[in-house]
Coordinates of C-alpha atoms in Angstrom, one line a residue:
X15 CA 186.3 82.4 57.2
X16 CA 186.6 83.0 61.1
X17 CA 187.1 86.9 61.6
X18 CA 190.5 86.0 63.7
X19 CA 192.4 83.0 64.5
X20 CA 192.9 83.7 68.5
X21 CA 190.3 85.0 71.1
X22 CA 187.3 85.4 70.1
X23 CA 186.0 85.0 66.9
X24 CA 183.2 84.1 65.0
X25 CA 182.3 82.7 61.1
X26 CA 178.9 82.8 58.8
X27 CA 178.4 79.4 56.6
X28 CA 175.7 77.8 54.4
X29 CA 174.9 74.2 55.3
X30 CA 171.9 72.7 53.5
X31 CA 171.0 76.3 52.3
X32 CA 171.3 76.8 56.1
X33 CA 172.8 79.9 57.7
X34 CA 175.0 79.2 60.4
X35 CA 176.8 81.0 62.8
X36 CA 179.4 80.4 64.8
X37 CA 180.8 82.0 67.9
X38 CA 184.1 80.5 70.1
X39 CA 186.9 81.8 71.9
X40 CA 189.8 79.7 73.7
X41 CA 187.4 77.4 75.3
X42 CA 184.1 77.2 73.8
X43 CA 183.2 76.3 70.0
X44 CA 178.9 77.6 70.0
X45 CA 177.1 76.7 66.8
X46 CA 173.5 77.7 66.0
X47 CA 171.4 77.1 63.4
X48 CA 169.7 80.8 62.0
X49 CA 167.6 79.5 59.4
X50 CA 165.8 77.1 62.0
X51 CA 165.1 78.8 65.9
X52 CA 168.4 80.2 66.9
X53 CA 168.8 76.4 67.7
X54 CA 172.5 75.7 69.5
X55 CA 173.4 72.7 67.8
X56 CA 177.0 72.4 68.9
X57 CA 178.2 73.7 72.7
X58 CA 181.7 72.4 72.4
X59 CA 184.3 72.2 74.9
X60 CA 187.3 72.8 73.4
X61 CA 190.5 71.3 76.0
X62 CA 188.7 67.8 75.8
X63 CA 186.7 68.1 72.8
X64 CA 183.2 67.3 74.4
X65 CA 179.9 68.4 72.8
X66 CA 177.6 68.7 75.0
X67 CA 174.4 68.9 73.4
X68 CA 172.7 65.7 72.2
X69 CA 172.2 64.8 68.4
X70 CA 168.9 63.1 67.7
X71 CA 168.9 60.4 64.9
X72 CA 166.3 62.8 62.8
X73 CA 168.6 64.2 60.0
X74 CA 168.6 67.8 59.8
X75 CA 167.1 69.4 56.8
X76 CA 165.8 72.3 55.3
X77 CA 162.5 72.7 56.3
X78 CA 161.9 74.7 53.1
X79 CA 163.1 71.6 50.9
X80 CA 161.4 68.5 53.1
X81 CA 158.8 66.2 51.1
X82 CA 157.1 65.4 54.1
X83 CA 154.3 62.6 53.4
X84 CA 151.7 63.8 55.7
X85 CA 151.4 66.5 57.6
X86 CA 150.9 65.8 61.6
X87 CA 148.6 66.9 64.1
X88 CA 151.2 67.9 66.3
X89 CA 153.0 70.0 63.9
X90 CA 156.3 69.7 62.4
X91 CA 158.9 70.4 65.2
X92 CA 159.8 66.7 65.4
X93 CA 160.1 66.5 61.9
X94 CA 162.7 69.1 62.5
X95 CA 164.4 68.2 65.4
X96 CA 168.2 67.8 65.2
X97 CA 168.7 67.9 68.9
X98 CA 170.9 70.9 71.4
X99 CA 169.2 73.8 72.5
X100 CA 165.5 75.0 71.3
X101 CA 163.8 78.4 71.9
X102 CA 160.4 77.2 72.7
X103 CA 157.1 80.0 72.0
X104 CA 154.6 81.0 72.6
X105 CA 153.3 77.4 73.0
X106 CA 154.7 74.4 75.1
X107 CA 154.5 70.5 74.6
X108 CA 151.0 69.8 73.2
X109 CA 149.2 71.7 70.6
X110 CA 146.3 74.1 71.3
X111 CA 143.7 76.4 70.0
X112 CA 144.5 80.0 71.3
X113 CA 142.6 83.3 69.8
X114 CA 141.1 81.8 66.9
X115 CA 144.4 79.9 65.4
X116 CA 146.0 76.2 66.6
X117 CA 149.8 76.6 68.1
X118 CA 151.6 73.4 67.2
X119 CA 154.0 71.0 69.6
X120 CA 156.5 73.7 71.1
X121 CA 155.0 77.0 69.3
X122 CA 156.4 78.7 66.6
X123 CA 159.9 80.0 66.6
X124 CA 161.8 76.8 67.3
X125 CA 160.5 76.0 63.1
X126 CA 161.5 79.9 62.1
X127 CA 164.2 81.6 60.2
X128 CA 165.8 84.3 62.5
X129 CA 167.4 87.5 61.2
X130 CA 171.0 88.3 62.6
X131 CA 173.6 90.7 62.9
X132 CA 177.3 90.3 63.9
X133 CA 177.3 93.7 66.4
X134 CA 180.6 93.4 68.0
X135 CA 183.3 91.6 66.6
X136 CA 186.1 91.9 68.8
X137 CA 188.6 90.0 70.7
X138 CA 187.7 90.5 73.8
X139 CA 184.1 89.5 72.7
X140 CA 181.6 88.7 70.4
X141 CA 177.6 89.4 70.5
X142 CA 174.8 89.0 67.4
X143 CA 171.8 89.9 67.1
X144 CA 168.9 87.6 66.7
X145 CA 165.2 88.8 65.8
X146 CA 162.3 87.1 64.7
X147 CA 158.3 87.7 64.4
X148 CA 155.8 85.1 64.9
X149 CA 153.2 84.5 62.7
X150 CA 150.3 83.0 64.3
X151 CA 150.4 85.7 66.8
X152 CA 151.6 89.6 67.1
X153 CA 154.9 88.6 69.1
X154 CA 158.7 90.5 68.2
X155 CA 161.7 88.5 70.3
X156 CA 165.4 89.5 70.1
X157 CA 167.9 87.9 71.6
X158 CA 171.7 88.7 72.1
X159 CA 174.0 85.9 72.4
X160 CA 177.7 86.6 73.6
X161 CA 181.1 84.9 74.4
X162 CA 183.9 86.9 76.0
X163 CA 188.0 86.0 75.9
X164 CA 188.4 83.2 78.4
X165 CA 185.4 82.8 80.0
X166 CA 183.9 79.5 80.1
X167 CA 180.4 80.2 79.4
X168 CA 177.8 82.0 77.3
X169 CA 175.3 85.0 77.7
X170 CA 171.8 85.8 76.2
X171 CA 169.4 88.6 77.1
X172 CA 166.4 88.4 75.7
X173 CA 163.1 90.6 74.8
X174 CA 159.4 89.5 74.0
X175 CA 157.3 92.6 73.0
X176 CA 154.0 92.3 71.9
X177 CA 153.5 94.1 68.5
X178 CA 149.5 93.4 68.3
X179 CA 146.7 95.6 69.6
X180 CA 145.3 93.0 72.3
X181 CA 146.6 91.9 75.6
X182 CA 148.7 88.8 74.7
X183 CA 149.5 85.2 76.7
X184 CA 152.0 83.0 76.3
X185 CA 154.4 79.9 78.0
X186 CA 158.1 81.0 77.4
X187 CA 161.4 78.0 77.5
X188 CA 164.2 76.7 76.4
X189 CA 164.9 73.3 75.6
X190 CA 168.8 72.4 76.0
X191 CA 168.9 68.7 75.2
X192 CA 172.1 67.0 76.9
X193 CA 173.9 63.1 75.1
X194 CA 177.3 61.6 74.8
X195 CA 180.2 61.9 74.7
X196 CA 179.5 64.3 78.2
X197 CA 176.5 62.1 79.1
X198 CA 176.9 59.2 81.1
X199 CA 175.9 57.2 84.1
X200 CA 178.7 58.6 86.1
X201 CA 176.8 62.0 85.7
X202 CA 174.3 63.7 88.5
X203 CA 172.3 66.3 88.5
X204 CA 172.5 69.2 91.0
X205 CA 169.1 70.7 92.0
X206 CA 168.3 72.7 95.2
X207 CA 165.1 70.8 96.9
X208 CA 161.9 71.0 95.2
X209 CA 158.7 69.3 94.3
X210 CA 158.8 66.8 91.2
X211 CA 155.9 65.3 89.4
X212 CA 156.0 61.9 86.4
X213 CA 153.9 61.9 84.0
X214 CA 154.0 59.7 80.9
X215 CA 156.6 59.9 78.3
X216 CA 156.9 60.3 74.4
X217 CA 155.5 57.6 72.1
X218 CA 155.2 53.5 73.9
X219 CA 157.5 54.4 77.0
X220 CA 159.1 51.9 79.5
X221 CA 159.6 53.2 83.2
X222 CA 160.7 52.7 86.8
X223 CA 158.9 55.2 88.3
X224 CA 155.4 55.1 89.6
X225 CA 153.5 58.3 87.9
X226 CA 153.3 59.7 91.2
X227 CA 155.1 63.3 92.9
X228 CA 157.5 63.8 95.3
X229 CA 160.8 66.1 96.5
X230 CA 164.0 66.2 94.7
X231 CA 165.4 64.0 94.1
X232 CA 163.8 60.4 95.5
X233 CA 160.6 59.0 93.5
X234 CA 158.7 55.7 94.2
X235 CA 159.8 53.4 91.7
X236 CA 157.2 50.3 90.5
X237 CA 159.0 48.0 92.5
X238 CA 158.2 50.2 95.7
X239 CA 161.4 51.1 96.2
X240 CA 162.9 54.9 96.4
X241 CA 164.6 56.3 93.3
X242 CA 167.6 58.7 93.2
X243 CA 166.6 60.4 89.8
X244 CA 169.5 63.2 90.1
X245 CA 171.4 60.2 89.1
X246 CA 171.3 60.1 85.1
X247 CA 170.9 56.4 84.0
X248 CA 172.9 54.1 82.3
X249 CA 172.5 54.1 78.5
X250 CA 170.5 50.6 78.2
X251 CA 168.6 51.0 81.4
X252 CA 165.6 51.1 78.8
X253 CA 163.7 53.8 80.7
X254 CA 161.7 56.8 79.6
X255 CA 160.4 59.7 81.9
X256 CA 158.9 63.1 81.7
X257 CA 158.3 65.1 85.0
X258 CA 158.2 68.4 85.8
X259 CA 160.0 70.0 88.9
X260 CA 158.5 73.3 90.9
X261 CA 158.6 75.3 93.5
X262 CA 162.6 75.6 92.7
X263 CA 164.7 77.4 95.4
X264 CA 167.1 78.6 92.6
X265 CA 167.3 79.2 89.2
X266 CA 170.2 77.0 88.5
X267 CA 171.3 73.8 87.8
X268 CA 174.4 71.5 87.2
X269 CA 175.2 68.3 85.1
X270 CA 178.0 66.6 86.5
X271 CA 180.1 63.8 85.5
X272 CA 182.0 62.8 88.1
X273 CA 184.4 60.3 86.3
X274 CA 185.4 63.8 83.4
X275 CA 185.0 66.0 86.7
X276 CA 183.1 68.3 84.2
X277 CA 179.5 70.1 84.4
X278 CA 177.4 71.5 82.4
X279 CA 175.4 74.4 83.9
X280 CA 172.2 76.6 83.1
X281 CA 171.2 79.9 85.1
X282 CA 168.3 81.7 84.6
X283 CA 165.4 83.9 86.0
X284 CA 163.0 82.5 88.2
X285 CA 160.6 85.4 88.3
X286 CA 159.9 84.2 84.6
X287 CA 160.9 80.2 84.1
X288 CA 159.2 79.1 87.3
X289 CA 160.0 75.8 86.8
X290 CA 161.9 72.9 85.0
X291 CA 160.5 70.1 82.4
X292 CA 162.6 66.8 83.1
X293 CA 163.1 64.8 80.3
X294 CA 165.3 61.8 80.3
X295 CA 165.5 58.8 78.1
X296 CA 168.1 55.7 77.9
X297 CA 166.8 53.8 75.2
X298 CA 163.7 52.9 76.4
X299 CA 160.7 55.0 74.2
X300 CA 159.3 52.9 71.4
X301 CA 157.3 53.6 68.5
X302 CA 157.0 57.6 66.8
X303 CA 159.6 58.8 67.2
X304 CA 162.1 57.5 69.0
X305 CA 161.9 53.6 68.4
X306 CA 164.4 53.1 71.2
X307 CA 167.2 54.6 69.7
X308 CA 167.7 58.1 71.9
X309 CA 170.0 58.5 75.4
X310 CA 169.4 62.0 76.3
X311 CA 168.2 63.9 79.1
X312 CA 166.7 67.3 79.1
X313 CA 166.0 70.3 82.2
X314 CA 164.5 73.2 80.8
X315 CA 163.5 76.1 82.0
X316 CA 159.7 76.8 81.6
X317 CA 157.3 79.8 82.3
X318 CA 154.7 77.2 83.5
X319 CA 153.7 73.3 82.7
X320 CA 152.1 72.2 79.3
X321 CA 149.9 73.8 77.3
X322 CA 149.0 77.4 76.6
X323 CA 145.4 76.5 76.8
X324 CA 145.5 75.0 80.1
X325 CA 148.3 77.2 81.5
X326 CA 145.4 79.9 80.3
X327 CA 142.9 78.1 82.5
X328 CA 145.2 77.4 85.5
X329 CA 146.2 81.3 85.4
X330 CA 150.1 80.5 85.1
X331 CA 150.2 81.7 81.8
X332 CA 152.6 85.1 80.7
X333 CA 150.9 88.1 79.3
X334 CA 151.8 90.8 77.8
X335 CA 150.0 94.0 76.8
X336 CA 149.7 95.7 73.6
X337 CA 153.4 97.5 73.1
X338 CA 154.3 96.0 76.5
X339 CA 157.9 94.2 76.8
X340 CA 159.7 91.4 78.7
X341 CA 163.6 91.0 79.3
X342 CA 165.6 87.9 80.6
X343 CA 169.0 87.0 81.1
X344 CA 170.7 83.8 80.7
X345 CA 173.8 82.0 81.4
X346 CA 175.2 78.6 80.0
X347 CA 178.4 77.1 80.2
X348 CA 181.5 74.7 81.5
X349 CA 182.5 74.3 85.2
X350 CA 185.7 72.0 85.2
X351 CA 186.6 70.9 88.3
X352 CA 190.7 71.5 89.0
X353 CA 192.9 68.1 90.1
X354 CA 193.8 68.2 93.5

């Protein structure tokens, strides 16, 4: 039962032998997922009823409960992956061997049950609690997530502390993933200048771009030709990209859709997530584990690029030492442009 029926207010539920929470006031519905990474599976906007995170066609599960067949190499995050907003640590992308142990696709807390507590409950606002501990290595993360009375737009601050008796590294994101109904090719993305870079996609991926680099937001496409990509494609352009933007003048960004006149925006630190991974599909990656079925795009906010091992050898990595902490602060939400 929701702890009020005006303002804001927030409910605990079982789904699946999931726990679930859920935090909204007058404009916002926020769901996330406790028993599986703190994911935000629902970022609802109320006035026009418009989710805007994406859904993948995996089913959710219990991870706890799943027969799988076989386990991957990769690791089980895709076998886990209901779409919205992952916490992604200490790994990135690719799996890699770090200290004696192997970090799987996207780390380990994404796959982890959180603790939680409900520590203001008012009208005005509501904030919980999130904690976790990894287990492959000596990390402790909390994270606050609140919604205040009429404001369009979530906060989380956030602390990594290594607990172990060694200096630590690690790559730090998150992972919002953005589909329909907001998604759309009358949507553009809103980037201050930087550099981009395309490299292959997931699975047997079809593309327009040459894998090449460039500045936000023109690319070369295969047919020589330049290509806008802060405009999002249409959902059967059959098209599949990864690329990763740096040297960002700002840590912010906005998905618009012109034709709605709503955005979808993300702020957060740059002196931590240096730069954004790109990744945008419209039906067009094949084979595991799409098999052309997704339209989706994804900017998230990265300590570095791909994997812990190489960030290690490039020296872009985080580290902490023993006992030593790290805070962030982020901001999510709705920008709705007025008529007239």
């Amino acid at each position: 039962m929701m702890s009020r029926n005006s303002n804001c207010r927030c409910c605990e539920y079982l789904w699946n032998s999931l726990k679930i929470v859920v935090i909204e006031n007058e404009i916002l519905r926020i769901e996330i997922l406790a028993d599986k990474g703190t994911d935000i599976v629902e970022f609802l906007y109320k006035p026009e009823d418009i989710d805007f995170m994406w859904r993948s066609p995996i089913p959710l599960y219990n991870r706890f409960m799943f027969p799988t067949t076989k386990e991957l190499d990769s690791g089980n995050f895709i076998d886990f992956y209901p779409g919205g907003w992952q916490e992604i640590f200490p790994n990135g992308s690719s799996p890699c061997e770090y200290k004696g142990t192997v970090l799987g696709l996207h780390g380990e807390v994404a796959l982890l049950p959180w603790n939680y507590k409900i520590i203001e409950d008012s009208s005005a606002k509501i904030s919980v609690l999130f904690s976790v501990k990894t287990y492959r290595t000596p990390f402790y993360i909390e994270k606050i997530i609140s919604i205040e009375k009429e404001k369009p737009y979530i906060e989380i601050e956030e602390k990594v502390k290594n607990i172990g008796g060694e200096d630590m590294d690690f790559i730090w994101g998150h992972h919002p993933a953005i589909g329909k109904p907001f998604l759309s090719s009358d949507c553009f993305i809103k980037i201050p200048e930087c550099k981009i870079k395309v490299v292959p996609g997931d699975g047997k991926s079809i593309t327009n771009l040459k894998q090449t680099e460039g500045i936000w937001p023109y690319l070369e496409g295969i047919d020589g030709n330049k290509v806008d990509i802060s405009k999002i494609p249409s959902e059967n352009d059959c098209i599949s990209d990864m690329m990763f933007l740096t040297d960002l003048k700002e840590g912010k960004y906005e998905i618009v859709n012109k034709k709605r006149k709503l955005s979808f925006f993300f702020e957060f630190p740059l002196s931590v997530f240096k730069c954004l991974w790109f990744w945008r599909i419209a039906k067009g990656s094949f084979n595991y584990p799409w098999y052309g079925r997704n339209y989706n795009i994804a900017l998230e906010p990265f300590s570095s690029l791909p994997n812990l091992a190489e960030a290690i050898r490039r020296g872009d990595q985080l580290k902490l030492k023993p006992d030593e902490e790290m805070r962030v602060k982020i901001k999510a939400g709705v920008i709705k442009e007025e008529n007239g």
